[in-house]
Amino acid sequence: KCIKEIELHSNKNYDYAAGGDPLGNCKRVANILSMYPGLDNSDAAIVTAIWMLKQLDAYLWLKSNKHEAKTEGTGTRIRDISVYAKLIEMLDEEEED
């Protein structure tokens, strides 16, 4: 099991950080979030937006480095962003009710 986890981490690290900082995705998303100090991180819509941001970062990283992903490609990332956007809309509507 540990070998499979190491392989998965290596492949995902390639997708998120090939040619850059291995923790680059975490740092890039953290930098963006630092611009919104008033965010309530216990809000489910905000949590979902952060997950969406992670997917957007992965998409932009893949495109900027012009490499093919080993786990989830750009099409999957865009579909994930679309799903998260719909979930955020649902959560916001639920909050309004």
Short mmCIF file of N, CA and C in Angstrom, two decimals:
data_model
loop_
_atom_site.label_atom_id
_atom_site.label_comp_id
_atom_site.label_asym_id
_atom_site.label_seq_id
_atom_site.Cartn_x
_atom_site.Cartn_y
_atom_site.Cartn_z
N LYS A 1 0.82 -1.19 0.00
CA LYS A 1 0.00 0.00 0.00
C LYS A 1 0.86 1.25 0.00
N CYS A 2 1.93 1.26 0.77
CA CYS A 2 2.77 2.45 0.85
C CYS A 2 3.40 2.76 -0.51
N ILE A 3 3.79 1.72 -1.25
CA ILE A 3 4.39 1.92 -2.56
C ILE A 3 3.39 2.60 -3.49
N LYS A 4 2.12 2.17 -3.45
CA LYS A 4 1.09 2.79 -4.27
C LYS A 4 0.88 4.26 -3.89
N GLU A 5 0.95 4.56 -2.60
CA GLU A 5 0.81 5.94 -2.14
C GLU A 5 1.99 6.78 -2.62
N ILE A 6 3.18 6.22 -2.59
CA ILE A 6 4.38 6.92 -3.07
C ILE A 6 4.24 7.21 -4.57
N GLU A 7 3.77 6.23 -5.32
CA GLU A 7 3.58 6.41 -6.76
C GLU A 7 2.53 7.48 -7.04
N LEU A 8 1.41 7.42 -6.31
CA LEU A 8 0.35 8.41 -6.50
C LEU A 8 0.87 9.81 -6.17
N HIS A 9 1.59 9.94 -5.05
CA HIS A 9 2.15 11.24 -4.69
C HIS A 9 3.10 11.75 -5.76
N SER A 10 3.95 10.88 -6.26
CA SER A 10 4.90 11.27 -7.29
C SER A 10 4.19 11.77 -8.55
N ASN A 11 3.16 11.03 -8.98
CA ASN A 11 2.40 11.43 -10.17
C ASN A 11 1.66 12.75 -9.95
N LYS A 12 1.02 12.89 -8.81
CA LYS A 12 0.29 14.13 -8.53
C LYS A 12 1.26 15.29 -8.37
N ASN A 13 2.40 15.05 -7.75
CA ASN A 13 3.40 16.09 -7.61
C ASN A 13 3.87 16.56 -8.99
N TYR A 14 4.01 15.64 -9.92
CA TYR A 14 4.37 16.00 -11.28
C TYR A 14 3.30 16.92 -11.87
N ASP A 15 2.04 16.56 -11.69
CA ASP A 15 0.94 17.36 -12.24
C ASP A 15 0.92 18.77 -11.64
N TYR A 16 1.11 18.86 -10.34
CA TYR A 16 1.00 20.14 -9.64
C TYR A 16 2.27 20.98 -9.63
N ALA A 17 3.42 20.33 -9.82
CA ALA A 17 4.64 21.08 -9.56
C ALA A 17 5.82 20.78 -10.49
N ALA A 18 5.62 20.02 -11.55
CA ALA A 18 6.76 19.66 -12.41
C ALA A 18 7.54 20.90 -12.81
N GLY A 19 8.82 20.85 -12.56
CA GLY A 19 9.68 21.97 -12.92
C GLY A 19 9.65 23.11 -11.93
N GLY A 20 8.93 22.95 -10.84
CA GLY A 20 8.83 24.02 -9.85
C GLY A 20 8.90 23.48 -8.44
N ASP A 21 8.52 24.32 -7.52
CA ASP A 21 8.51 23.98 -6.09
C ASP A 21 7.53 22.84 -5.85
N PRO A 22 7.95 21.75 -5.19
CA PRO A 22 7.05 20.63 -4.93
C PRO A 22 5.82 21.03 -4.10
N LEU A 23 5.92 22.12 -3.37
CA LEU A 23 4.78 22.61 -2.59
C LEU A 23 4.17 23.86 -3.22
N GLY A 24 4.52 24.07 -4.48
CA GLY A 24 4.08 25.28 -5.18
C GLY A 24 2.58 25.47 -5.21
N ASN A 25 1.83 24.40 -5.44
CA ASN A 25 0.37 24.53 -5.50
C ASN A 25 -0.18 25.02 -4.17
N CYS A 26 0.32 24.51 -3.08
CA CYS A 26 -0.14 24.94 -1.75
C CYS A 26 0.18 26.41 -1.54
N LYS A 27 1.37 26.82 -1.92
CA LYS A 27 1.80 28.20 -1.73
C LYS A 27 1.03 29.16 -2.64
N ARG A 28 0.80 28.76 -3.89
CA ARG A 28 0.07 29.65 -4.81
C ARG A 28 -1.35 29.88 -4.32
N VAL A 29 -2.04 28.81 -3.92
CA VAL A 29 -3.41 28.94 -3.43
C VAL A 29 -3.41 29.75 -2.12
N ALA A 30 -2.45 29.52 -1.24
CA ALA A 30 -2.37 30.28 0.01
C ALA A 30 -2.16 31.76 -0.27
N ASN A 31 -1.32 32.08 -1.26
CA ASN A 31 -1.09 33.48 -1.62
C ASN A 31 -2.37 34.15 -2.11
N ILE A 32 -3.13 33.44 -2.91
CA ILE A 32 -4.40 33.99 -3.39
C ILE A 32 -5.35 34.21 -2.22
N LEU A 33 -5.47 33.23 -1.35
CA LEU A 33 -6.39 33.33 -0.22
C LEU A 33 -5.98 34.43 0.76
N SER A 34 -4.70 34.75 0.82
CA SER A 34 -4.25 35.80 1.73
C SER A 34 -4.82 37.17 1.35
N MET A 35 -5.29 37.30 0.14
CA MET A 35 -5.89 38.57 -0.31
C MET A 35 -7.31 38.76 0.22
N TYR A 36 -7.85 37.73 0.88
CA TYR A 36 -9.22 37.77 1.38
C TYR A 36 -9.23 37.44 2.88
N PRO A 37 -8.68 38.33 3.71
CA PRO A 37 -8.54 38.02 5.14
C PRO A 37 -9.88 37.84 5.87
N GLY A 38 -10.97 38.32 5.30
CA GLY A 38 -12.26 38.21 5.96
C GLY A 38 -13.02 36.93 5.65
N LEU A 39 -12.42 36.02 4.89
CA LEU A 39 -13.12 34.78 4.54
C LEU A 39 -13.40 33.94 5.77
N ASP A 40 -14.59 33.38 5.80
CA ASP A 40 -14.97 32.46 6.87
C ASP A 40 -14.68 31.04 6.37
N ASN A 41 -13.58 30.48 6.81
CA ASN A 41 -13.17 29.15 6.33
C ASN A 41 -14.03 28.01 6.86
N SER A 42 -15.00 28.34 7.70
CA SER A 42 -15.95 27.31 8.15
C SER A 42 -17.20 27.30 7.28
N ASP A 43 -17.29 28.22 6.32
CA ASP A 43 -18.42 28.29 5.38
C ASP A 43 -18.22 27.23 4.30
N ALA A 44 -19.18 26.34 4.15
CA ALA A 44 -19.06 25.23 3.17
C ALA A 44 -18.84 25.75 1.75
N ALA A 45 -19.45 26.88 1.39
CA ALA A 45 -19.26 27.44 0.05
C ALA A 45 -17.82 27.91 -0.14
N ILE A 46 -17.23 28.47 0.91
CA ILE A 46 -15.84 28.91 0.83
C ILE A 46 -14.91 27.71 0.72
N VAL A 47 -15.16 26.67 1.49
CA VAL A 47 -14.35 25.45 1.39
C VAL A 47 -14.42 24.90 -0.03
N THR A 48 -15.60 24.87 -0.60
CA THR A 48 -15.78 24.37 -1.96
C THR A 48 -15.06 25.27 -2.96
N ALA A 49 -15.10 26.58 -2.74
CA ALA A 49 -14.39 27.51 -3.62
C ALA A 49 -12.88 27.28 -3.55
N ILE A 50 -12.39 26.95 -2.37
CA ILE A 50 -10.95 26.65 -2.23
C ILE A 50 -10.60 25.40 -3.02
N TRP A 51 -11.46 24.38 -2.94
CA TRP A 51 -11.23 23.17 -3.74
C TRP A 51 -11.25 23.50 -5.23
N MET A 52 -12.16 24.38 -5.62
CA MET A 52 -12.24 24.79 -7.03
C MET A 52 -10.96 25.53 -7.42
N LEU A 53 -10.48 26.38 -6.52
CA LEU A 53 -9.26 27.13 -6.78
C LEU A 53 -8.07 26.20 -6.96
N LYS A 54 -8.04 25.13 -6.18
CA LYS A 54 -6.97 24.14 -6.31
C LYS A 54 -6.98 23.52 -7.72
N GLN A 55 -8.18 23.24 -8.23
CA GLN A 55 -8.30 22.68 -9.57
C GLN A 55 -7.90 23.69 -10.64
N LEU A 56 -8.29 24.96 -10.43
CA LEU A 56 -7.91 26.01 -11.38
C LEU A 56 -6.40 26.18 -11.39
N ASP A 57 -5.78 26.16 -10.22
CA ASP A 57 -4.33 26.25 -10.15
C ASP A 57 -3.68 25.10 -10.92
N ALA A 58 -4.19 23.89 -10.73
CA ALA A 58 -3.63 22.73 -11.44
C ALA A 58 -3.77 22.91 -12.94
N TYR A 59 -4.93 23.37 -13.38
CA TYR A 59 -5.16 23.61 -14.81
C TYR A 59 -4.14 24.63 -15.34
N LEU A 60 -4.01 25.76 -14.64
CA LEU A 60 -3.09 26.81 -15.09
C LEU A 60 -1.64 26.34 -15.07
N TRP A 61 -1.28 25.53 -14.07
CA TRP A 61 0.09 25.01 -13.99
C TRP A 61 0.38 24.09 -15.17
N LEU A 62 -0.55 23.20 -15.47
CA LEU A 62 -0.37 22.30 -16.62
C LEU A 62 -0.23 23.09 -17.92
N LYS A 63 -1.10 24.08 -18.10
CA LYS A 63 -1.06 24.88 -19.33
C LYS A 63 0.23 25.70 -19.42
N SER A 64 0.65 26.28 -18.29
CA SER A 64 1.83 27.14 -18.32
C SER A 64 3.11 26.35 -18.55
N ASN A 65 3.12 25.10 -18.12
CA ASN A 65 4.31 24.26 -18.31
C ASN A 65 4.23 23.37 -19.54
N LYS A 66 3.07 23.40 -20.19
CA LYS A 66 2.87 22.64 -21.43
C LYS A 66 3.26 21.17 -21.29
N HIS A 67 2.82 20.56 -20.18
CA HIS A 67 3.08 19.13 -20.03
C HIS A 67 1.77 18.39 -19.79
N GLU A 68 1.81 17.13 -20.12
CA GLU A 68 0.63 16.29 -19.96
C GLU A 68 0.60 15.70 -18.56
N ALA A 69 -0.57 15.77 -17.94
CA ALA A 69 -0.72 15.28 -16.57
C ALA A 69 -0.60 13.76 -16.53
N LYS A 70 -0.17 13.26 -15.38
CA LYS A 70 -0.09 11.82 -15.17
C LYS A 70 -1.35 11.29 -14.49
N THR A 71 -2.09 12.14 -13.78
CA THR A 71 -3.28 11.66 -13.08
C THR A 71 -4.56 12.24 -13.67
N GLU A 72 -4.71 13.55 -13.62
CA GLU A 72 -5.91 14.20 -14.14
C GLU A 72 -5.49 15.31 -15.08
N GLY A 73 -5.97 15.25 -16.32
CA GLY A 73 -5.59 16.24 -17.31
C GLY A 73 -6.40 17.52 -17.22
N THR A 74 -6.16 18.40 -18.18
CA THR A 74 -6.83 19.70 -18.17
C THR A 74 -8.34 19.57 -18.32
N GLY A 75 -8.81 18.63 -19.12
CA GLY A 75 -10.25 18.45 -19.28
C GLY A 75 -10.92 18.06 -17.99
N THR A 76 -10.31 17.16 -17.24
CA THR A 76 -10.84 16.74 -15.95
C THR A 76 -10.85 17.92 -14.98
N ARG A 77 -9.80 18.70 -14.98
CA ARG A 77 -9.71 19.86 -14.09
C ARG A 77 -10.84 20.86 -14.40
N ILE A 78 -11.09 21.13 -15.66
CA ILE A 78 -12.15 22.06 -16.05
C ILE A 78 -13.51 21.52 -15.63
N ARG A 79 -13.73 20.23 -15.82
CA ARG A 79 -15.01 19.64 -15.39
C ARG A 79 -15.16 19.72 -13.87
N ASP A 80 -14.08 19.51 -13.13
CA ASP A 80 -14.12 19.65 -11.68
C ASP A 80 -14.49 21.09 -11.29
N ILE A 81 -13.90 22.06 -11.97
CA ILE A 81 -14.20 23.46 -11.69
C ILE A 81 -15.69 23.73 -11.92
N SER A 82 -16.22 23.18 -13.00
CA SER A 82 -17.64 23.36 -13.31
C SER A 82 -18.52 22.75 -12.23
N VAL A 83 -18.17 21.57 -11.78
CA VAL A 83 -18.95 20.90 -10.72
C VAL A 83 -18.88 21.73 -9.44
N TYR A 84 -17.68 22.17 -9.07
CA TYR A 84 -17.55 22.96 -7.84
C TYR A 84 -18.36 24.25 -7.93
N ALA A 85 -18.38 24.89 -9.11
CA ALA A 85 -19.16 26.12 -9.27
C ALA A 85 -20.64 25.86 -9.01
N LYS A 86 -21.14 24.75 -9.50
CA LYS A 86 -22.54 24.39 -9.26
C LYS A 86 -22.80 24.10 -7.78
N LEU A 87 -21.86 23.43 -7.13
CA LEU A 87 -22.00 23.16 -5.70
C LEU A 87 -22.02 24.46 -4.89
N ILE A 88 -21.17 25.40 -5.26
CA ILE A 88 -21.16 26.70 -4.58
C ILE A 88 -22.50 27.40 -4.75
N GLU A 89 -23.03 27.37 -5.95
CA GLU A 89 -24.33 27.98 -6.20
C GLU A 89 -25.40 27.34 -5.32
N MET A 90 -25.38 26.02 -5.22
CA MET A 90 -26.35 25.30 -4.39
C MET A 90 -26.20 25.69 -2.92
N LEU A 91 -24.96 25.74 -2.45
CA LEU A 91 -24.70 26.11 -1.05
C LEU A 91 -25.14 27.53 -0.76
N ASP A 92 -24.89 28.46 -1.68
CA ASP A 92 -25.32 29.84 -1.49
C ASP A 92 -26.84 29.94 -1.47
N GLU A 93 -27.50 29.19 -2.36
CA GLU A 93 -28.96 29.20 -2.38
C GLU A 93 -29.53 28.62 -1.09
N GLU A 94 -28.90 27.56 -0.60
CA GLU A 94 -29.34 26.94 0.65
C GLU A 94 -29.21 27.94 1.82
N GLU A 95 -28.14 28.70 1.80
CA GLU A 95 -27.91 29.69 2.85
C GLU A 95 -28.97 30.80 2.81
N GLU A 96 -29.38 31.17 1.61
CA GLU A 96 -30.38 32.23 1.44
C GLU A 96 -31.76 31.80 1.93
N ASP A 97 -32.04 30.50 1.86
CA ASP A 97 -33.37 30.00 2.27
C ASP A 97 -33.56 29.94 3.75
#
